[in-house]
One Martini backbone bead per residue (centre of mass of N, CA, C, O) as a GRO file, in nm:
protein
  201
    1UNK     BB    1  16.658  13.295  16.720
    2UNK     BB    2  16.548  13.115  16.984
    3UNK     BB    3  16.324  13.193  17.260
    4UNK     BB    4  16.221  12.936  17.301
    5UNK     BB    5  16.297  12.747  17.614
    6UNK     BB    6  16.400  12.409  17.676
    7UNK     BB    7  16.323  12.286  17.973
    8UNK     BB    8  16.515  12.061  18.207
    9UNK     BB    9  16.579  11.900  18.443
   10UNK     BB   10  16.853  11.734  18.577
   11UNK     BB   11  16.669  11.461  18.688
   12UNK     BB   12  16.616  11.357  18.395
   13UNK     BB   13  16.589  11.174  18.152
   14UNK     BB   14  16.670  11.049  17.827
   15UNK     BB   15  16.371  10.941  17.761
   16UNK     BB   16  16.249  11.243  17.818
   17UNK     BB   17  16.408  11.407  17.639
   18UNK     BB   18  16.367  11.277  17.388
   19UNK     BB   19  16.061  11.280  17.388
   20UNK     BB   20  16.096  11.635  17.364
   21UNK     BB   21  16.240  11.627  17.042
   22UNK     BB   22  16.049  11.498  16.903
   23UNK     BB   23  15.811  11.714  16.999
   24UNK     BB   24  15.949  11.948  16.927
   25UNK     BB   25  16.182  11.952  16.702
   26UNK     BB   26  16.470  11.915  16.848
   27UNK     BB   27  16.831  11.929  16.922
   28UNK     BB   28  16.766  12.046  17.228
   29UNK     BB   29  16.812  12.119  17.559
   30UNK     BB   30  16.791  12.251  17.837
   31UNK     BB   31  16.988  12.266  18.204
   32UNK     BB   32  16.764  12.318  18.492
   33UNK     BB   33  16.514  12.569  18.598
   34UNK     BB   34  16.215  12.633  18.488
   35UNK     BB   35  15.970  12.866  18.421
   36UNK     BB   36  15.835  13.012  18.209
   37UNK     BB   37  15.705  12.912  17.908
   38UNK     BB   38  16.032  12.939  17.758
   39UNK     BB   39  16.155  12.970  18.047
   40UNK     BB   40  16.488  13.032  18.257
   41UNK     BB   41  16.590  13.039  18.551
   42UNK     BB   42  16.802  12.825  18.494
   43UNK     BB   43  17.142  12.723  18.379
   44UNK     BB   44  17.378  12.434  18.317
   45UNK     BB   45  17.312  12.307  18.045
   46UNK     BB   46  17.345  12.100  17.751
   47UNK     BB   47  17.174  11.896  17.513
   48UNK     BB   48  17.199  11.688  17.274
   49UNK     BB   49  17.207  11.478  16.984
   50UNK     BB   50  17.541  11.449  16.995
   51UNK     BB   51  17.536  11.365  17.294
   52UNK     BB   52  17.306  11.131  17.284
   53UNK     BB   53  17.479  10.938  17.122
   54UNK     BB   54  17.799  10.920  17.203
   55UNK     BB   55  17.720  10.924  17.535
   56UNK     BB   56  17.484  10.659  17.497
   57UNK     BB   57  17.425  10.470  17.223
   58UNK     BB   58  17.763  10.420  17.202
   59UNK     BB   59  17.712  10.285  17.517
   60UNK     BB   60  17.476  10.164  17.608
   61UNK     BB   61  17.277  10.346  17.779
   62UNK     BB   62  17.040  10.374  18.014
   63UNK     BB   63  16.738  10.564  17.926
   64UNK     BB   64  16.557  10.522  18.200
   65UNK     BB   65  16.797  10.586  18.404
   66UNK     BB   66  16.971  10.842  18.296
   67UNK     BB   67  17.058  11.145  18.375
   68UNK     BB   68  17.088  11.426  18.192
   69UNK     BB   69  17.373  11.525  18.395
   70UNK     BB   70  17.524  11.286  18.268
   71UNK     BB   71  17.573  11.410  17.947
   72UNK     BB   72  17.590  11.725  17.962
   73UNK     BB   73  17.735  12.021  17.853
   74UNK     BB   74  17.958  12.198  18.074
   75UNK     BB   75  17.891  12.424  18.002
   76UNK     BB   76  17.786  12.647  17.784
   77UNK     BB   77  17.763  12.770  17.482
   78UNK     BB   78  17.830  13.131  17.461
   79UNK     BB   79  17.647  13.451  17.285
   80UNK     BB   80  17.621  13.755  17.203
   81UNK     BB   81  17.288  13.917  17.080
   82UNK     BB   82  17.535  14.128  16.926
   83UNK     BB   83  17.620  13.911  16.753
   84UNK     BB   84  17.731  13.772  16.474
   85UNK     BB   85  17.661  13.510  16.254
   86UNK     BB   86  17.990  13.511  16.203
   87UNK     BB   87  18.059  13.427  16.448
   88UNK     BB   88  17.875  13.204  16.530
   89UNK     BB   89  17.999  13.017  16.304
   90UNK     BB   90  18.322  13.021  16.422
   91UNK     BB   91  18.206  12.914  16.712
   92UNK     BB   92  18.160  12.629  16.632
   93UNK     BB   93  18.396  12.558  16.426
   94UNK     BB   94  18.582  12.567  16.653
   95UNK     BB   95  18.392  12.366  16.865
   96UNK     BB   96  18.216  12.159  16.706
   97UNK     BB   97  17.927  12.298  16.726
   98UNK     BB   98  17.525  12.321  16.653
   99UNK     BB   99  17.505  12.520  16.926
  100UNK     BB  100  17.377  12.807  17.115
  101UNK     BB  101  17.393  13.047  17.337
  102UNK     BB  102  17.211  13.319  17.433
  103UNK     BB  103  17.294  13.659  17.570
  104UNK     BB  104  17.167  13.894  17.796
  105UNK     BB  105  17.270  14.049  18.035
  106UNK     BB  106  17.360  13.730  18.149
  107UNK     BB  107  17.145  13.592  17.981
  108UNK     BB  108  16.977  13.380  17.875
  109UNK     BB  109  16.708  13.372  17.573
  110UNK     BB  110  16.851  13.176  17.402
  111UNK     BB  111  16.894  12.960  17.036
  112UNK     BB  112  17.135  12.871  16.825
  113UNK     BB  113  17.138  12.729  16.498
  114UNK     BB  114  17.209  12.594  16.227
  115UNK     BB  115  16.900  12.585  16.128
  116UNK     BB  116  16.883  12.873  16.143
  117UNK     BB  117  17.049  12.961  15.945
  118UNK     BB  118  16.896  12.785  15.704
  119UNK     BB  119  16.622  12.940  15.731
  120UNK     BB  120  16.765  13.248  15.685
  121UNK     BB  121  16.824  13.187  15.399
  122UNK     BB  122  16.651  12.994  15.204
  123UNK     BB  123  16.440  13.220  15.115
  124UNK     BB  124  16.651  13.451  15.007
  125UNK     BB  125  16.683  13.656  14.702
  126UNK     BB  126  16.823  13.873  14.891
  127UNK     BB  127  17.073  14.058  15.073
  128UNK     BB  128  17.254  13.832  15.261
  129UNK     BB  129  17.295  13.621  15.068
  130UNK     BB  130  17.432  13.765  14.793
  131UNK     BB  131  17.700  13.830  14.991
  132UNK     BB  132  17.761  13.510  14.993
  133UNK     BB  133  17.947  13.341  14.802
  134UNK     BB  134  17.932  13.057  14.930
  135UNK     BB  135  17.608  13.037  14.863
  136UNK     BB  136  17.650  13.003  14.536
  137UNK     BB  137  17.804  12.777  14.541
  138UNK     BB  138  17.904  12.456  14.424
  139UNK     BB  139  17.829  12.170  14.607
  140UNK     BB  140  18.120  12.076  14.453
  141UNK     BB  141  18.321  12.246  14.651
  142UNK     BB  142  18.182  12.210  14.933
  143UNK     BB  143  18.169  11.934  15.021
  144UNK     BB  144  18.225  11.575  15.059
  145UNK     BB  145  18.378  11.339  14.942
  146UNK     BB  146  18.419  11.131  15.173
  147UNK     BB  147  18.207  10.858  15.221
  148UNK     BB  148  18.023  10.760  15.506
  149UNK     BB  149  17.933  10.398  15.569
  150UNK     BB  150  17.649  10.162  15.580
  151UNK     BB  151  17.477   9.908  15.652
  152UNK     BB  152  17.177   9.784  15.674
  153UNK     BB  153  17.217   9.582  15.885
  154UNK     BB  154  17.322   9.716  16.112
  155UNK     BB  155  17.355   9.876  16.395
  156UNK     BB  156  17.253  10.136  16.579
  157UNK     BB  157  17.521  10.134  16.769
  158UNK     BB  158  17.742  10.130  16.517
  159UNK     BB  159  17.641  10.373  16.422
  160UNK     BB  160  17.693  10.578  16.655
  161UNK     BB  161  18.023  10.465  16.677
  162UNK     BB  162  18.074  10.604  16.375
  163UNK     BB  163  18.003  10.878  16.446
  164UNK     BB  164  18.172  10.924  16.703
  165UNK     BB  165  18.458  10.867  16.579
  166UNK     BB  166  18.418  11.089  16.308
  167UNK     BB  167  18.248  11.331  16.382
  168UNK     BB  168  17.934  11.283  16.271
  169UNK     BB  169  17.582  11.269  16.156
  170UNK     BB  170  17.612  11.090  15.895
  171UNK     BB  171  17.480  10.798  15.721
  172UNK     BB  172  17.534  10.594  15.425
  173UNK     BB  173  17.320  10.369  15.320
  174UNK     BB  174  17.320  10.009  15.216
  175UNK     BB  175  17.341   9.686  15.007
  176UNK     BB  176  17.577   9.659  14.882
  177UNK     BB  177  17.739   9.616  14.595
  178UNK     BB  178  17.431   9.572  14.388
  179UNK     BB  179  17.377   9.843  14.546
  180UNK     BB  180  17.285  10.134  14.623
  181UNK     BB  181  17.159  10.353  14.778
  182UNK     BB  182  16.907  10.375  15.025
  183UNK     BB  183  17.011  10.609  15.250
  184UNK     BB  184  16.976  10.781  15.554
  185UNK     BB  185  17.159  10.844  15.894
  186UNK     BB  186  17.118  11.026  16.176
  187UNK     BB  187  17.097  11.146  16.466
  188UNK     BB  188  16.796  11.207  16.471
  189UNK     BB  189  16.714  10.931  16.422
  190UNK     BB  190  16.817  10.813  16.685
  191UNK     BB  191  16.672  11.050  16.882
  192UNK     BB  192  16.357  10.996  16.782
  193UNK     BB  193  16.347  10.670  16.647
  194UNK     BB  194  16.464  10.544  16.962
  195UNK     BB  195  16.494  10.653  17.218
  196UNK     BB  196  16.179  10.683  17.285
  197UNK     BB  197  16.106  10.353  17.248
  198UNK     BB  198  16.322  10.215  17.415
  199UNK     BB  199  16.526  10.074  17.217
  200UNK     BB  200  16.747   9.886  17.092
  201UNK     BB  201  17.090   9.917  16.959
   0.00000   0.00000   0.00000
């Protein structure tokens, strides 16, 4: 897990909390009230990339004036600091979110995400990693085969809305008829490439 905790009040705005996600190059951010530098005196709520979409772009609320406490998660979905990595991944996939706060007595202390898991396995040629039959399989049998796209001309609030109703992370740009894919737009790319310079979506 990162140790190191991102936390804003709860009376930032939503245009603050992006630009601290962009700069910090995290995909969430603790709500509550900062301590000593990485760390939590309280946390109320927890805002992520997949909330800053869904309820923010998705709906065009104003980024400038809108209080992150109103968009933010409360709860926080929290797992104890002594479950495994294989628990933390079943509540995810329960809960369909891709952060968890850690707690250690009662504390939260960190911040688990699906990028830590796959930092956690990626350089690994031995070890946790070889013991995962599913880590090895081909990823033509674990993939998604019906791909949600989006054409390159819509716009970034299409896309919001196109994600947040299918619950999905990311869309395959298009060009057309006559042309193959162009690239991919994700949550991150909304709220690090957009909501940061207050652009209209």
């Amino acid at each position: 897990m990162c140790r190191y905790l991102e936390v804003v009040e709860k009376t930032a705005t939503v245009l603050a909390v992006a630009e601290r996600m962009r700069q910090c190059k995290v995909g969430s951010i603790l709500v509550g009230t900062p301590g000593e530098p990485g760390r939590a005196k309280s946390v109320e709520g927890i805002v992520t990339e997949t909330d800053l979409v869904r309820r923010v772009v998705a709906r065009e609320m104003p980024v400038d004036k809108l209080a992150v406490d109103r968009v933010m998660t409360v709860p926080p979905l929290t797992i104890e600091a002594e479950r495994s990595m294989l628990d933390a991944n079943q509540l995810m996939e329960q809960h369909r979110v891709r952060h968890l706060c850690v707690t250690e007595n009662g504390q939260i202390t960190g911040v688990f995400s699906v990028r830590d898991m796959v930092r956690y396995f990626l350089p690994q040629d031995s070890g946790p990693r070889s013991e995962l039959d599913d880590v090895h399989r081909p990823l033509g049998v674990l993939m998604r085969r019906y791909i949600e796209t989006i054409d390159e001309r819509e716009t970034m609030l299409e896309a919001a809305r196109r994600m947040a109703d299918r619950h999905i992370g990311a869309l395959l740009v298009t060009g057309g008829s006559d042309k193959g894919p162009l690239g991919i737009v994700t949550e991150s790319n909304l709220v690090r490439d957009v909501l940061p310079y207050n652009l209209g979506p």
